[in-house]
Amino acid sequence: MEVRIKEETIPAKTYTVTEYVAKDGKIFNTKEQCQHHEQIIDFENTPLIKNSIQTYTFGTDYQEDCGATLYYINDEEDIHNLVPYSYSYVNGETDFNEHGAGWYICYCVDGGDYADSYYLYHYDTYLNSIKDGLRHYEEKNLRAMMEIYSKQ
């Protein structure tokens, strides 16, 4: 962080202005705002975030597609690093203890009038649940079609 102190002159008055300049050149009036901005910059430049993939969930009967992010999670510290930046996975669901390091899909389901639900699932587990759901969907519809066909 760079701190600039400069004098400015207005006719008949001179005053001192302190600006806080973040690493990326953005200027702030307070030290706290500048520090917070730099923490976000540092976080966004971590491998966890730089190597993340923006994607979406696969909609089901109960929810629509929604935005999601794929992260390569190495350890619980990575999960806790997401918490201060609007990812409240501490209060949500995760299967990290079951699978350990690997790719995880992270998404939020809007709770409407209630609290949103946050999820962090191992990507292979998430894909398998979609495949199982699709298989059940196909089987259910095939049974219904065969029942109608057999009555004709």
CSV table of C-alpha atoms in Angstrom, one decimal:
chain,number,residue,atom,x,y,z
A,1,MET,CA,0.0,0.0,0.0
A,2,GLU,CA,1.3,3.4,-0.9
A,3,VAL,CA,0.3,6.5,1.2
A,4,ARG,CA,0.3,9.8,-0.6
A,5,ILE,CA,0.2,13.1,1.3
A,6,LYS,CA,-0.1,16.2,-0.8
A,7,GLU,CA,-1.0,19.8,-0.3
A,8,GLU,CA,-3.7,21.5,-2.3
A,9,THR,CA,-4.3,25.2,-2.5
A,10,ILE,CA,-7.7,26.8,-2.9
A,11,PRO,CA,-7.7,30.5,-3.1
A,12,ALA,CA,-6.9,31.8,0.4
A,13,LYS,CA,-6.8,28.3,1.8
A,14,THR,CA,-4.3,25.4,1.8
A,15,TYR,CA,-5.2,22.0,3.2
A,16,THR,CA,-3.7,18.5,3.4
A,17,VAL,CA,-5.3,15.5,1.9
A,18,THR,CA,-4.3,11.9,2.7
A,19,GLU,CA,-5.0,9.3,0.1
A,20,TYR,CA,-4.5,5.5,0.5
A,21,VAL,CA,-3.4,3.9,-2.8
A,22,ALA,CA,-4.0,0.2,-3.2
A,23,LYS,CA,-1.6,-2.1,-5.1
A,24,ASP,CA,-3.8,-1.9,-8.1
A,25,GLY,CA,-3.8,1.9,-8.1
A,26,LYS,CA,-7.3,2.4,-6.7
A,27,ILE,CA,-7.5,5.3,-4.3
A,28,PHE,CA,-9.3,5.3,-0.9
A,29,ASN,CA,-10.1,7.9,1.7
A,30,THR,CA,-9.5,5.6,4.7
A,31,LYS,CA,-6.8,3.1,5.6
A,32,GLU,CA,-9.4,0.4,6.5
A,33,GLN,CA,-11.1,0.6,3.1
A,34,CYS,CA,-7.7,0.3,1.3
A,35,GLN,CA,-6.6,-2.6,3.5
A,36,HIS,CA,-9.9,-4.4,2.9
A,37,HIS,CA,-9.6,-3.9,-0.9
A,38,GLU,CA,-6.0,-5.2,-0.8
A,39,GLN,CA,-7.1,-8.3,1.1
A,40,ILE,CA,-9.6,-9.0,-1.6
A,41,ILE,CA,-7.0,-8.5,-4.3
A,42,ASP,CA,-4.7,-11.0,-2.4
A,43,PHE,CA,-7.5,-13.5,-2.1
A,44,GLU,CA,-8.4,-13.3,-5.8
A,45,ASN,CA,-4.8,-14.0,-6.7
A,46,THR,CA,-4.6,-17.2,-4.7
A,47,PRO,CA,-4.4,-20.4,-6.7
A,48,LEU,CA,-7.7,-21.4,-5.1
A,49,ILE,CA,-9.5,-18.5,-6.9
A,50,LYS,CA,-7.2,-18.0,-9.9
A,51,ASN,CA,-7.7,-21.7,-10.9
A,52,SER,CA,-11.5,-21.8,-10.2
A,53,ILE,CA,-14.0,-22.4,-13.0
A,54,GLN,CA,-17.3,-20.6,-13.4
A,55,THR,CA,-20.1,-23.0,-14.2
A,56,TYR,CA,-23.7,-23.8,-13.3
A,57,THR,CA,-25.6,-26.5,-11.6
A,58,PHE,CA,-27.7,-29.0,-13.5
A,59,GLY,CA,-31.4,-28.2,-12.7
A,60,THR,CA,-33.7,-30.8,-11.1
A,61,ASP,CA,-37.4,-31.1,-10.4
A,62,TYR,CA,-36.8,-29.1,-7.3
A,63,GLN,CA,-34.5,-26.4,-8.4
A,64,GLU,CA,-33.4,-24.5,-11.5
A,65,ASP,CA,-29.9,-24.2,-12.9
A,66,CYS,CA,-27.9,-21.7,-10.8
A,67,GLY,CA,-24.5,-20.3,-11.0
A,68,ALA,CA,-21.7,-22.3,-9.4
A,69,THR,CA,-17.9,-22.4,-9.2
A,70,LEU,CA,-15.6,-25.3,-9.3
A,71,TYR,CA,-12.6,-25.1,-6.9
A,72,TYR,CA,-9.7,-27.5,-6.4
A,73,ILE,CA,-9.8,-27.8,-2.6
A,74,ASN,CA,-6.6,-29.0,-0.9
A,75,ASP,CA,-7.6,-28.8,2.7
A,76,GLU,CA,-10.0,-27.4,5.2
A,77,GLU,CA,-8.1,-24.1,5.2
A,78,ASP,CA,-9.2,-23.6,1.6
A,79,ILE,CA,-12.8,-24.0,2.6
A,80,HIS,CA,-12.4,-21.5,5.5
A,81,ASN,CA,-10.7,-19.1,3.2
A,82,LEU,CA,-13.9,-18.9,1.2
A,83,VAL,CA,-16.0,-18.0,4.2
A,84,PRO,CA,-15.1,-14.2,4.5
A,85,TYR,CA,-15.8,-13.7,0.9
A,86,SER,CA,-19.6,-14.4,0.9
A,87,TYR,CA,-19.3,-18.2,0.8
A,88,SER,CA,-20.9,-19.3,4.0
A,89,TYR,CA,-20.1,-23.0,3.7
A,90,VAL,CA,-19.4,-23.3,7.4
A,91,ASN,CA,-23.2,-23.2,7.8
A,92,GLY,CA,-23.9,-25.2,4.7
A,93,GLU,CA,-23.3,-28.7,3.5
A,94,THR,CA,-20.0,-30.2,2.4
A,95,ASP,CA,-18.6,-33.8,1.9
A,96,PHE,CA,-15.0,-32.7,2.2
A,97,ASN,CA,-14.3,-34.9,5.2
A,98,GLU,CA,-15.5,-37.9,3.2
A,99,HIS,CA,-13.4,-37.2,0.0
A,100,GLY,CA,-10.5,-35.0,0.9
A,101,ALA,CA,-8.6,-33.0,-1.7
A,102,GLY,CA,-10.1,-32.7,-5.1
A,103,TRP,CA,-12.5,-30.7,-7.3
A,104,TYR,CA,-15.6,-29.4,-5.6
A,105,ILE,CA,-18.7,-27.7,-7.0
A,106,CYS,CA,-19.8,-24.7,-4.8
A,107,TYR,CA,-23.3,-23.2,-5.2
A,108,CYS,CA,-26.0,-21.4,-3.4
A,109,VAL,CA,-29.8,-22.1,-3.5
A,110,ASP,CA,-31.9,-19.0,-2.9
A,111,GLY,CA,-34.0,-19.5,0.2
A,112,GLY,CA,-36.7,-17.0,-0.8
A,113,ASP,CA,-38.0,-15.5,2.5
A,114,TYR,CA,-35.7,-17.8,4.4
A,115,ALA,CA,-31.9,-18.1,4.6
A,116,ASP,CA,-30.1,-19.2,1.4
A,117,SER,CA,-28.6,-22.7,1.4
A,118,TYR,CA,-24.9,-23.1,0.5
A,119,TYR,CA,-23.3,-26.3,-0.8
A,120,LEU,CA,-19.8,-27.5,-1.4
A,121,TYR,CA,-19.8,-31.0,-2.9
A,122,HIS,CA,-17.1,-33.2,-4.4
A,123,TYR,CA,-17.6,-32.9,-8.1
A,124,ASP,CA,-17.7,-36.7,-8.9
A,125,THR,CA,-20.3,-37.2,-6.1
A,126,TYR,CA,-22.3,-34.3,-7.6
A,127,LEU,CA,-22.1,-35.8,-11.1
A,128,ASN,CA,-23.1,-39.3,-9.9
A,129,SER,CA,-26.2,-37.8,-8.2
A,130,ILE,CA,-27.2,-36.2,-11.4
A,131,LYS,CA,-26.7,-39.4,-13.4
A,132,ASP,CA,-28.7,-41.4,-10.8
A,133,GLY,CA,-31.5,-38.8,-11.0
A,134,LEU,CA,-31.5,-39.0,-14.8
A,135,ARG,CA,-31.6,-42.8,-14.7
A,136,HIS,CA,-34.6,-42.8,-12.3
A,137,TYR,CA,-36.3,-40.2,-14.5
A,138,GLU,CA,-35.8,-42.3,-17.6
A,139,GLU,CA,-37.0,-45.5,-15.8
A,140,LYS,CA,-40.1,-43.8,-14.4
A,141,ASN,CA,-41.1,-42.4,-17.8
A,142,LEU,CA,-40.4,-45.6,-19.6
A,143,ARG,CA,-42.6,-47.6,-17.2
A,144,ALA,CA,-45.4,-45.0,-17.7
A,145,MET,CA,-45.0,-45.2,-21.5
A,146,MET,CA,-45.0,-49.0,-21.5
A,147,GLU,CA,-48.1,-49.1,-19.3
A,148,ILE,CA,-50.0,-46.8,-21.7
A,149,TYR,CA,-48.6,-48.8,-24.7
A,150,SER,CA,-49.7,-52.1,-23.2
A,151,LYS,CA,-53.3,-50.9,-22.8
A,152,GLN,CA,-53.6,-50.1,-26.5
